[in-house]
Amino acid sequence: MAYEVHDACGVFGVWGVPDAALMAYWGIFSLQHRGQESAGIATWVPGTGGAGRIEVHKGMGLVSEVLSPEQEAARPGSVAIGHVRYSTQGSSSLANAQPLVMDSRYGQLALAHNGNLVNAAALRAELARAGAVFQGDSDSELLAHLVARSGHAGLEDALKAALARLEGGFAFVVLSDAGLFGARDPAGLRPLVLGQLPDGQWVLASESCALDIGGARLVREVEPGELVRIGPQGLDSDRFAPPVPAAACSFEYIYFARADSRLGDRSAYVYRRELGRMLAREAPAEADVVVGVPDSSLPQAMGYAQELGLDYDLGLVKNRYIARTFIAPSQSERESGVQLKVSAVPEVVAGKRVVLVDDSLVRGTTSRFIVQLLRQAGAREVHMRIASPPYRHPCHYGIDTSRDQELLAARLPLEAVREAVGADSLAYLSLEGLTTVLGGAGFCTACFGGRYPVPVPGRSGVPAAGVVH
Ligand code: AMP
Ligand code: SF4
């Protein structure tokens, strides 16, 4: 099966504030965990006599490397959108950095998106046949071309028609002289929330943590299949697709969202602590101390320890100034990256039976290294506990994982995974345990169970054969 470009990203949009670009800067700064490859901000610069134009600043790297608050504070315009991008190697280029700016019959548009379309290849071929010329390989460009080619008189109808043709996981923010638009895929796979500033202006963001910094309060999620339009009239809501069963990404709860972001009625942190508690009930270990892989797995480790009345301690410390290792292009780079990222504290683990809790195990690079690290620091036993189910199927909706053959649990039975990571015992949270903590149905768990809520061309939806657990 062809491997598609995956964009796990963060988006932000604000309308009607004097320092829109600066607010977008702090917004995407707070979403940095969602993407470290490129960053950008587009603003609508008003012109004389009502005319205006879009101005974009973007580049490869972290928000603080590409943009500066001083420069953004000096930009005119009261509307802005921002984007951080995180993609697989191969698709990494400035042409894919967002926001993307395009001229259309509706005037200039700037688009930023998070997610992955499962019908991107089909749409791209169709548009290319019709004469579309692509600058990069991002899904935003597909939407822009669909909008540009729509026969509708107004931008809002053109957007609705174009969005209705998209299949997969997506959250878009679109900037135009007709206002700021936000849209979320019909299953709600990718997140998008609406916030409001104390003076009533609306803000759109991938996660609520990006609202807090500008003083906005979380109002609600953009509904799956909803198109919101924010402008001088306030906020209008419309649907571009009929309702389908909800399938919010469970991996946002497990790992992706920042711990202080609100997901539904609770913060991601609280869900993660509960995942740890559930894991402890399902797979207790006889141990002296519980240690989490910093930083993303500390709430799970704490919950695990609390549930069993075990000691929780910081047996691993993290070097804060290292970029993520997960998307490094080669296995050796990933391994040396993990080595630079964490080290063990011998006083905490020496001579002890250690439970090592991680939020997920994908390729196993992190676990293998950390188990070894704990042993070198004197741990007597290392019991690995994963606070999510075995990750066996690639995500096609916008979370960058890896190909089928790289997913350790897809290739190997449990005992062989344990051996590969070198732990004394290994257990995962069950799929039932995960859905119980999340509160029942309405979530995508395709990467664990293989049931893709939105059909993926070329994938049967049947879990990998021959794996016994
Ligand atoms: P691995 O080392 O390949 O088994 O990956 C698992 C580790 O990477 C866990 O410690 C997670 O915290 C982290 N992780 C899991 N999924 C992702 C992702 N999509 N992007 C970045 N990091 C991830
Ligand atoms: Fe999220 Fe996994 Fe579904 Fe992708 S497949 S949207 S990572 S739950």
Short mmCIF file of C-alpha atoms and ligand atoms in Angstrom, two decimals:
data_model
loop_
_atom_site.label_atom_id
_atom_site.label_comp_id
_atom_site.label_asym_id
_atom_site.label_seq_id
_atom_site.Cartn_x
_atom_site.Cartn_y
_atom_site.Cartn_z
CA MET A 1 0.00 0.00 0.00
CA ALA A 2 1.29 3.45 -0.84
CA TYR A 3 2.25 5.50 2.18
CA GLU A 4 0.62 8.89 2.20
CA VAL A 5 1.81 12.22 3.43
CA HIS A 6 0.65 12.66 6.99
CA ASP A 7 0.28 16.04 8.57
CA ALA A 8 -0.21 16.14 12.29
CA CYS A 9 -0.41 19.86 12.81
CA GLY A 10 -1.75 22.71 14.87
CA VAL A 11 -3.96 25.54 13.59
CA PHE A 12 -5.07 28.84 15.05
CA GLY A 13 -7.27 31.74 13.90
CA VAL A 14 -8.43 35.03 15.40
CA TRP A 15 -10.75 37.74 14.10
CA GLY A 16 -11.24 41.36 15.05
CA VAL A 17 -8.36 42.16 17.40
CA PRO A 18 -5.78 44.92 16.85
CA ASP A 19 -2.80 42.62 17.52
CA ALA A 20 -4.06 39.60 15.57
CA ALA A 21 -0.66 38.45 14.28
CA LEU A 22 0.86 38.62 17.76
CA MET A 23 -2.02 36.63 19.20
CA ALA A 24 -1.55 34.06 16.42
CA TYR A 25 2.15 33.93 17.34
CA TRP A 26 1.37 33.01 20.94
CA GLY A 27 -1.38 30.68 19.75
CA ILE A 28 0.91 28.58 17.57
CA PHE A 29 3.66 28.85 20.18
CA SER A 30 1.29 27.01 22.55
CA LEU A 31 0.62 24.43 19.85
CA GLN A 32 4.31 23.78 19.21
CA HIS A 33 4.01 20.21 20.53
CA ARG A 34 1.74 19.48 17.52
CA GLY A 35 4.40 20.27 14.96
CA GLN A 36 8.03 21.29 14.87
CA GLU A 37 8.84 21.20 11.19
CA SER A 38 7.47 24.51 9.97
CA ALA A 39 5.55 27.49 11.29
CA GLY A 40 3.66 30.36 9.71
CA ILE A 41 1.20 33.19 10.19
CA ALA A 42 -1.00 34.93 7.60
CA THR A 43 -2.76 38.24 8.20
CA TRP A 44 -5.26 40.25 6.23
CA VAL A 45 -3.65 43.64 5.64
CA PRO A 46 -6.29 46.26 4.92
CA GLY A 47 -5.61 48.51 1.93
CA THR A 48 -6.86 51.91 0.92
CA GLY A 49 -10.45 52.13 -0.36
CA GLY A 50 -11.50 48.80 1.13
CA ALA A 51 -9.03 46.67 -0.83
CA GLY A 52 -6.60 44.52 1.07
CA ARG A 53 -4.19 41.66 0.71
CA ILE A 54 -2.90 38.68 2.59
CA GLU A 55 0.61 38.76 3.95
CA VAL A 56 2.28 35.57 5.13
CA HIS A 57 5.40 34.88 7.18
CA LYS A 58 6.45 31.24 7.23
CA GLY A 59 9.49 29.01 7.23
CA MET A 60 11.04 25.73 8.30
CA GLY A 61 11.68 25.25 12.00
CA LEU A 62 10.21 26.02 15.39
CA VAL A 63 7.88 28.99 15.92
CA SER A 64 10.62 30.87 17.78
CA GLU A 65 13.12 30.21 14.98
CA VAL A 66 10.85 31.26 12.12
CA LEU A 67 8.94 34.17 13.65
CA SER A 68 9.45 36.76 16.36
CA PRO A 69 6.88 38.35 18.66
CA GLU A 70 8.33 41.81 17.91
CA GLN A 71 7.87 41.37 14.18
CA GLU A 72 4.35 39.95 14.57
CA ALA A 73 3.38 42.77 16.96
CA ALA A 74 4.34 45.27 14.27
CA ARG A 75 2.10 43.71 11.59
CA PRO A 76 -1.10 45.54 10.71
CA GLY A 77 -4.43 43.73 10.37
CA SER A 78 -7.02 42.47 12.78
CA VAL A 79 -7.43 38.95 11.39
CA ALA A 80 -4.78 36.24 11.41
CA ILE A 81 -4.34 32.52 11.07
CA GLY A 82 -1.35 30.44 12.14
CA HIS A 83 -0.02 26.95 11.62
CA VAL A 84 2.61 24.55 12.91
CA ARG A 85 3.41 21.50 10.85
CA TYR A 86 4.82 18.10 11.67
CA SER A 87 5.21 15.68 8.84
CA THR A 88 7.11 12.59 7.80
CA GLN A 89 10.41 12.95 6.01
CA GLY A 90 10.08 13.14 2.26
CA SER A 91 7.23 15.59 2.42
CA SER A 92 9.37 18.05 4.33
CA SER A 93 9.72 21.20 2.27
CA LEU A 94 8.97 24.91 2.37
CA ALA A 95 6.37 24.40 -0.38
CA ASN A 96 4.30 22.54 2.21
CA ALA A 97 4.76 25.08 4.98
CA GLN A 98 1.50 26.78 5.82
CA PRO A 99 -0.59 28.95 5.75
CA LEU A 100 -0.95 28.55 2.03
CA VAL A 101 -2.01 31.67 0.13
CA MET A 102 -3.95 31.44 -3.12
CA ASP A 103 -5.72 33.83 -5.47
CA SER A 104 -9.23 32.80 -6.38
CA ARG A 105 -12.37 34.26 -7.90
CA TYR A 106 -13.35 35.04 -4.30
CA GLY A 107 -10.22 37.10 -3.78
CA GLN A 108 -7.13 36.00 -1.90
CA LEU A 109 -7.42 33.11 0.53
CA ALA A 110 -5.06 31.82 3.19
CA LEU A 111 -5.57 28.26 4.41
CA ALA A 112 -4.09 26.21 7.22
CA HIS A 113 -5.05 22.67 8.06
CA ASN A 114 -4.45 19.73 10.33
CA GLY A 115 -5.17 16.19 9.23
CA ASN A 116 -4.97 13.77 6.37
CA LEU A 117 -7.42 13.10 3.58
CA VAL A 118 -7.91 9.49 2.57
CA ASN A 119 -9.14 10.53 -0.88
CA ALA A 120 -6.27 12.97 -1.50
CA ALA A 121 -4.76 10.93 -4.34
CA ALA A 122 -8.09 10.64 -6.16
CA LEU A 123 -8.85 14.35 -5.74
CA ARG A 124 -5.35 15.33 -6.83
CA ALA A 125 -5.62 13.22 -9.99
CA GLU A 126 -9.04 14.65 -10.78
CA LEU A 127 -7.86 18.23 -10.28
CA ALA A 128 -4.66 17.65 -12.27
CA ARG A 129 -6.74 16.32 -15.17
CA ALA A 130 -8.75 19.54 -14.98
CA GLY A 131 -5.55 21.59 -15.27
CA ALA A 132 -4.71 22.39 -11.63
CA VAL A 133 -1.02 23.05 -10.96
CA PHE A 134 0.19 22.12 -7.47
CA GLN A 135 2.94 23.91 -5.54
CA GLY A 136 3.39 21.18 -2.92
CA ASP A 137 1.65 18.03 -1.75
CA SER A 138 -0.46 19.38 1.10
CA ASP A 139 -4.15 18.74 1.50
CA SER A 140 -4.71 22.50 1.95
CA GLU A 141 -3.87 22.99 -1.66
CA LEU A 142 -6.51 20.45 -2.64
CA LEU A 143 -9.14 22.41 -0.76
CA ALA A 144 -7.95 25.66 -2.33
CA HIS A 145 -8.22 24.18 -5.84
CA LEU A 146 -11.66 22.70 -5.13
CA VAL A 147 -12.82 26.11 -3.89
CA ALA A 148 -11.26 27.92 -6.86
CA ARG A 149 -13.01 25.59 -9.30
CA SER A 150 -16.38 25.69 -7.63
CA GLY A 151 -19.16 27.31 -9.62
CA HIS A 152 -20.69 29.01 -6.59
CA ALA A 153 -21.23 32.74 -6.42
CA GLY A 154 -20.06 33.21 -2.83
CA LEU A 155 -17.06 31.90 -0.89
CA GLU A 156 -19.12 30.29 1.86
CA ASP A 157 -21.06 28.09 -0.59
CA ALA A 158 -17.87 27.30 -2.46
CA LEU A 159 -16.20 26.23 0.78
CA LYS A 160 -19.16 24.07 1.77
CA ALA A 161 -19.17 22.32 -1.60
CA ALA A 162 -15.40 21.80 -1.50
CA LEU A 163 -15.36 20.54 2.10
CA ALA A 164 -18.13 18.07 1.26
CA ARG A 165 -15.78 16.37 -1.20
CA LEU A 166 -13.08 15.70 1.40
CA GLU A 167 -12.83 12.32 3.16
CA GLY A 168 -10.66 11.64 6.19
CA GLY A 169 -9.58 13.66 9.19
CA PHE A 170 -9.28 17.41 8.83
CA ALA A 171 -9.58 20.74 10.60
CA PHE A 172 -9.23 23.88 8.47
CA VAL A 173 -8.95 27.57 9.19
CA VAL A 174 -9.42 29.86 6.20
CA LEU A 175 -8.75 33.60 6.04
CA SER A 176 -10.41 35.81 3.43
CA ASP A 177 -11.85 39.29 3.13
CA ALA A 178 -15.25 37.63 3.74
CA GLY A 179 -14.14 36.61 7.22
CA LEU A 180 -12.44 33.83 9.10
CA PHE A 181 -13.76 30.29 8.55
CA GLY A 182 -13.23 27.11 10.55
CA ALA A 183 -14.28 23.59 9.56
CA ARG A 184 -13.93 20.15 11.09
CA ASP A 185 -14.32 16.73 9.42
CA PRO A 186 -17.73 15.02 9.69
CA ALA A 187 -16.49 12.33 12.13
CA GLY A 188 -14.61 14.84 14.32
CA LEU A 189 -11.36 12.90 13.93
CA ARG A 190 -9.25 16.03 14.21
CA PRO A 191 -9.84 18.56 16.96
CA LEU A 192 -10.88 22.21 16.60
CA VAL A 193 -12.23 24.42 19.38
CA LEU A 194 -13.88 27.83 19.59
CA GLY A 195 -12.91 30.36 22.21
CA GLN A 196 -13.96 33.90 22.99
CA LEU A 197 -11.91 36.83 24.23
CA PRO A 198 -13.24 39.01 27.07
CA ASP A 199 -14.41 41.61 24.48
CA GLY A 200 -16.33 38.98 22.53
CA GLN A 201 -13.98 38.29 19.62
CA TRP A 202 -13.80 34.69 18.45
CA VAL A 203 -10.73 32.47 18.35
CA LEU A 204 -10.26 29.08 16.65
CA ALA A 205 -7.57 26.62 17.76
CA SER A 206 -6.64 22.95 17.55
CA GLU A 207 -6.51 22.78 21.35
CA SER A 208 -7.76 24.86 24.24
CA CYS A 209 -4.20 25.42 25.53
CA ALA A 210 -3.79 27.93 22.67
CA LEU A 211 -6.75 29.97 23.89
CA ASP A 212 -5.52 30.50 27.43
CA ILE A 213 -2.44 32.48 26.50
CA GLY A 214 -4.45 35.26 24.84
CA GLY A 215 -7.01 35.33 27.63
CA ALA A 216 -9.78 33.62 25.64
CA ARG A 217 -12.15 31.18 27.30
CA LEU A 218 -13.13 27.88 25.75
CA VAL A 219 -16.72 28.10 24.47
CA ARG A 220 -17.17 24.81 22.67
CA GLU A 221 -15.74 22.43 20.09
CA VAL A 222 -16.44 23.11 16.44
CA GLU A 223 -18.95 20.35 15.70
CA PRO A 224 -17.98 17.56 13.34
CA GLY A 225 -19.19 18.55 9.85
CA GLU A 226 -19.67 22.18 10.89
CA LEU A 227 -18.43 25.27 9.05
CA VAL A 228 -18.22 28.39 11.20
CA ARG A 229 -17.82 31.87 9.78
CA ILE A 230 -16.50 34.65 11.96
CA GLY A 231 -16.78 38.26 10.83
CA PRO A 232 -18.34 41.63 11.66
CA GLN A 233 -21.69 39.87 12.07
CA GLY A 234 -20.27 37.66 14.84
CA LEU A 235 -20.31 33.88 14.52
CA ASP A 236 -22.49 31.96 12.02
CA SER A 237 -22.70 28.23 11.89
CA ASP A 238 -23.62 25.98 8.99
CA ARG A 239 -23.11 22.33 8.08
CA PHE A 240 -21.22 21.12 5.04
CA ALA A 241 -21.92 17.43 5.64
CA PRO A 242 -24.68 15.40 7.30
CA PRO A 243 -23.90 13.95 10.75
CA VAL A 244 -22.07 10.59 10.87
CA PRO A 245 -21.11 8.58 13.97
CA ALA A 246 -18.52 10.54 15.97
CA ALA A 247 -14.95 9.23 15.96
CA ALA A 248 -12.72 11.64 17.89
CA CYS A 249 -9.06 10.57 17.83
CA SER A 250 -8.29 8.60 21.00
CA PHE A 251 -4.58 9.24 20.51
CA GLU A 252 -5.16 12.93 21.31
CA TYR A 253 -6.20 11.74 24.76
CA ILE A 254 -3.35 9.24 25.07
CA TYR A 255 -0.45 11.34 23.87
CA PHE A 256 -0.91 14.06 21.32
CA ALA A 257 -2.79 16.88 23.10
CA ARG A 258 -0.94 19.01 25.63
CA ALA A 259 -1.72 17.79 29.15
CA ASP A 260 -3.55 21.01 30.14
CA SER A 261 -5.79 21.06 27.06
CA ARG A 262 -9.44 20.30 27.68
CA LEU A 263 -10.80 17.32 25.82
CA GLY A 264 -14.53 17.10 26.30
CA ASP A 265 -15.23 17.87 29.93
CA ARG A 266 -11.78 17.17 31.39
CA SER A 267 -8.15 18.00 30.78
CA ALA A 268 -5.96 15.54 28.93
CA TYR A 269 -3.99 15.22 32.17
CA VAL A 270 -6.95 13.78 34.08
CA TYR A 271 -7.70 11.28 31.30
CA ARG A 272 -4.07 10.18 31.34
CA ARG A 273 -4.03 9.66 35.09
CA GLU A 274 -7.19 7.56 34.70
CA LEU A 275 -5.56 5.54 31.91
CA GLY A 276 -2.75 4.77 34.36
CA ARG A 277 -5.25 3.72 37.03
CA MET A 278 -7.08 1.45 34.61
CA LEU A 279 -3.78 -0.08 33.48
CA ALA A 280 -2.93 -0.80 37.11
CA ARG A 281 -6.23 -2.60 37.62
CA GLU A 282 -5.77 -4.63 34.45
CA ALA A 283 -2.06 -5.36 34.78
CA PRO A 284 -0.73 -4.88 38.32
CA ALA A 285 2.95 -5.55 38.98
CA GLU A 286 4.78 -6.42 42.17
CA ALA A 287 7.27 -3.62 42.40
CA ASP A 288 9.03 -1.09 44.61
CA VAL A 289 8.72 2.02 42.49
CA VAL A 290 6.75 3.32 39.51
CA VAL A 291 8.57 5.49 36.98
CA GLY A 292 7.07 7.26 33.93
CA VAL A 293 8.78 8.16 30.67
CA PRO A 294 9.05 11.96 30.85
CA ASP A 295 7.14 14.08 30.16
CA SER A 296 4.20 12.60 28.35
CA SER A 297 3.76 9.52 30.56
CA LEU A 298 4.09 11.04 34.03
CA PRO A 299 0.32 11.37 34.67
CA GLN A 300 -0.19 7.72 33.64
CA ALA A 301 2.65 6.57 35.92
CA MET A 302 1.22 8.59 38.79
CA GLY A 303 -2.22 7.05 38.28
CA TYR A 304 -0.73 3.57 38.10
CA ALA A 305 1.12 4.06 41.40
CA GLN A 306 -1.87 5.65 43.15
CA GLU A 307 -4.15 2.79 42.19
CA LEU A 308 -1.79 0.15 43.61
CA GLY A 309 -0.48 2.19 46.53
CA LEU A 310 3.07 1.97 45.15
CA ASP A 311 5.80 4.60 45.37
CA TYR A 312 5.89 6.99 42.43
CA ASP A 313 9.20 8.68 41.71
CA LEU A 314 11.10 10.51 38.99
CA GLY A 315 13.58 7.83 38.01
CA LEU A 316 14.15 9.36 34.59
CA VAL A 317 15.02 12.93 33.75
CA LYS A 318 14.62 14.60 30.42
CA ASN A 319 16.89 16.95 28.57
CA ARG A 320 14.44 19.71 27.70
CA TYR A 321 16.46 21.08 24.83
CA ILE A 322 16.24 18.17 22.46
CA ALA A 323 13.84 17.99 19.55
CA ARG A 324 11.55 15.03 19.14
CA THR A 325 13.11 11.74 18.16
CA PHE A 326 10.01 10.11 16.84
CA ILE A 327 10.18 11.53 13.33
CA ALA A 328 13.93 11.34 12.86
CA PRO A 329 14.46 9.76 9.44
CA SER A 330 16.59 6.73 10.35
CA GLN A 331 16.49 4.19 13.16
CA SER A 332 20.05 5.02 14.26
CA GLU A 333 19.19 8.72 14.46
CA ARG A 334 16.09 7.88 16.49
CA GLU A 335 18.17 5.75 18.86
CA SER A 336 20.85 8.36 19.43
CA GLY A 337 18.07 10.93 19.81
CA VAL A 338 16.46 8.94 22.62
CA GLN A 339 19.87 8.59 24.27
CA LEU A 340 20.28 12.35 24.36
CA LYS A 341 16.73 12.84 25.53
CA VAL A 342 16.56 10.90 28.81
CA SER A 343 18.81 9.65 31.56
CA ALA A 344 18.17 7.57 34.67
CA VAL A 345 18.55 8.57 38.33
CA PRO A 346 20.39 5.66 40.04
CA GLU A 347 19.27 6.67 43.57
CA VAL A 348 15.66 6.10 42.54
CA VAL A 349 15.99 2.78 40.75
CA ALA A 350 19.12 0.94 41.98
CA GLY A 351 18.33 -2.42 43.54
CA LYS A 352 14.59 -1.90 42.94
CA ARG A 353 11.83 -3.67 41.07
CA VAL A 354 10.74 -0.89 38.72
CA VAL A 355 7.47 -0.47 36.85
CA LEU A 356 8.19 1.61 33.76
CA VAL A 357 5.07 3.28 32.36
CA ASP A 358 4.91 4.75 28.85
CA ASP A 359 1.90 6.23 27.07
CA SER A 360 2.41 4.20 23.91
CA LEU A 361 4.74 1.79 22.21
CA VAL A 362 5.01 2.26 18.46
CA ARG A 363 8.35 1.12 17.06
CA GLY A 364 9.73 0.22 20.48
CA THR A 365 12.80 2.45 20.12
CA THR A 366 12.05 4.39 23.31
CA SER A 367 11.18 1.36 25.43
CA ARG A 368 14.20 -0.70 24.37
CA PHE A 369 16.57 2.09 25.24
CA ILE A 370 14.95 3.07 28.53
CA VAL A 371 14.73 -0.49 29.83
CA GLN A 372 18.47 -0.77 29.20
CA LEU A 373 19.11 2.58 30.83
CA LEU A 374 17.26 1.53 33.99
CA ARG A 375 19.20 -1.72 34.17
CA GLN A 376 22.50 0.14 33.78
CA ALA A 377 21.39 2.40 36.65
CA GLY A 378 20.98 -0.71 38.81
CA ALA A 379 17.28 -1.61 38.50
CA ARG A 380 16.77 -5.21 39.62
CA GLU A 381 13.65 -5.84 37.53
CA VAL A 382 11.92 -3.71 34.89
CA HIS A 383 8.21 -4.24 34.28
CA MET A 384 7.02 -2.34 31.24
CA ARG A 385 3.42 -1.11 31.25
CA ILE A 386 1.91 0.69 28.26
CA ALA A 387 -1.08 2.94 28.96
CA SER A 388 -2.68 2.30 25.57
CA PRO A 389 -3.46 -0.85 23.58
CA PRO A 390 -0.96 -2.45 21.16
CA TYR A 391 -0.44 -0.06 18.24
CA ARG A 392 -0.86 -2.30 15.19
CA HIS A 393 -2.27 -0.21 12.36
CA PRO A 394 -1.04 3.03 10.82
CA CYS A 395 -3.10 6.17 11.20
CA HIS A 396 -4.54 7.50 7.95
CA TYR A 397 -6.23 10.52 9.47
CA GLY A 398 -3.35 12.78 10.33
CA ILE A 399 -1.30 11.47 13.24
CA ASP A 400 2.14 10.63 12.02
CA THR A 401 3.07 7.13 13.13
CA SER A 402 4.89 4.83 10.78
CA ARG A 403 4.36 2.16 8.19
CA ASP A 404 2.72 -1.18 9.03
CA GLN A 405 6.01 -3.06 8.98
CA GLU A 406 7.61 -0.71 11.52
CA LEU A 407 4.88 -1.13 14.13
CA LEU A 408 6.35 -3.58 16.60
CA ALA A 409 3.03 -4.96 17.87
CA ALA A 410 1.85 -5.52 14.29
CA ARG A 411 4.83 -7.74 13.54
CA LEU A 412 5.36 -9.60 16.79
CA PRO A 413 3.29 -11.37 19.43
CA LEU A 414 3.37 -9.98 22.98
CA GLU A 415 6.14 -12.24 24.25
CA ALA A 416 8.40 -11.31 21.34
CA VAL A 417 7.75 -7.60 21.93
CA ARG A 418 8.71 -8.08 25.58
CA GLU A 419 11.90 -9.78 24.51
CA ALA A 420 12.64 -7.08 21.94
CA VAL A 421 12.38 -4.31 24.53
CA GLY A 422 14.25 -6.40 27.11
CA ALA A 423 11.70 -6.07 29.96
CA ASP A 424 10.99 -8.68 32.65
CA SER A 425 7.29 -8.35 31.91
CA LEU A 426 5.18 -6.35 29.49
CA ALA A 427 1.50 -5.49 29.48
CA TYR A 428 -0.67 -3.06 27.57
CA LEU A 429 -3.96 -1.41 28.44
CA SER A 430 -6.86 -3.24 26.77
CA LEU A 431 -9.03 -1.60 24.12
CA GLU A 432 -11.99 -2.03 26.50
CA GLY A 433 -10.01 -0.30 29.25
CA LEU A 434 -9.25 2.61 26.93
CA THR A 435 -12.86 3.07 25.81
CA THR A 436 -14.11 2.81 29.40
CA VAL A 437 -11.79 5.63 30.49
CA LEU A 438 -12.75 7.77 27.48
CA GLY A 439 -16.42 7.27 28.29
CA GLY A 440 -17.72 4.81 25.71
CA ALA A 441 -18.38 5.07 21.99
CA GLY A 442 -17.62 8.04 19.77
CA PHE A 443 -13.86 7.57 19.46
CA CYS A 444 -11.52 6.41 16.73
CA THR A 445 -9.32 3.54 17.89
CA ALA A 446 -8.30 2.34 14.42
CA CYS A 447 -4.57 2.25 15.14
CA PHE A 448 -5.28 -0.22 17.96
CA GLY A 449 -8.24 -2.26 16.72
CA GLY A 450 -7.92 -1.87 12.96
CA ARG A 451 -11.48 -0.64 12.51
CA TYR A 452 -11.19 2.52 10.44
CA PRO A 453 -14.25 4.73 11.02
CA VAL A 454 -13.81 6.44 7.64
CA PRO A 455 -12.98 3.85 4.96
CA VAL A 456 -9.41 4.01 3.71
CA PRO A 457 -8.94 3.11 0.03
CA GLY A 458 -6.76 0.00 -0.30
CA ARG A 459 -7.31 -1.10 3.31
CA SER A 460 -9.74 -3.83 4.17
CA GLY A 461 -10.34 -2.71 7.75
CA VAL A 462 -9.61 -6.24 8.97
CA PRO A 463 -7.03 -6.45 11.77
CA ALA A 464 -3.61 -7.86 10.80
CA ALA A 465 -3.74 -11.65 10.58
CA GLY A 466 -1.52 -14.05 12.48
CA VAL A 467 -0.94 -11.93 15.58
CA VAL A 468 -1.81 -13.77 18.77
CA HIS A 469 -2.05 -11.92 22.05
P1 AMP B 1 8.51 4.31 19.87
O1 AMP B 1 9.80 4.74 20.47
O2 AMP B 1 8.56 4.28 18.35
O3 AMP B 1 7.95 3.04 20.43
O4 AMP B 1 7.44 5.45 20.16
C1 AMP B 1 6.79 5.55 21.37
C2 AMP B 1 7.19 6.80 22.08
O5 AMP B 1 7.06 7.95 21.24
C3 AMP B 1 6.29 7.04 23.27
O6 AMP B 1 7.15 7.31 24.36
C4 AMP B 1 5.44 8.24 22.93
O7 AMP B 1 5.47 9.16 24.00
C5 AMP B 1 6.04 8.83 21.68
N1 AMP B 1 5.07 8.87 20.56
C6 AMP B 1 4.07 8.04 20.28
N2 AMP B 1 3.42 8.39 19.16
C7 AMP B 1 4.02 9.50 18.71
C8 AMP B 1 3.82 10.36 17.56
N3 AMP B 1 2.86 10.14 16.68
N4 AMP B 1 4.66 11.39 17.43
C9 AMP B 1 5.65 11.61 18.30
N5 AMP B 1 5.89 10.85 19.39
C10 AMP B 1 5.10 9.80 19.59
FE1 SF4 B 2 -6.15 8.82 16.20
FE2 SF4 B 2 -5.32 6.28 15.92
FE3 SF4 B 2 -7.63 7.09 14.83
FE4 SF4 B 2 -5.31 7.98 13.85
S1 SF4 B 2 -6.05 5.85 13.82
S2 SF4 B 2 -7.16 9.19 14.25
S3 SF4 B 2 -4.05 8.11 15.72
S4 SF4 B 2 -7.11 6.98 17.03
#
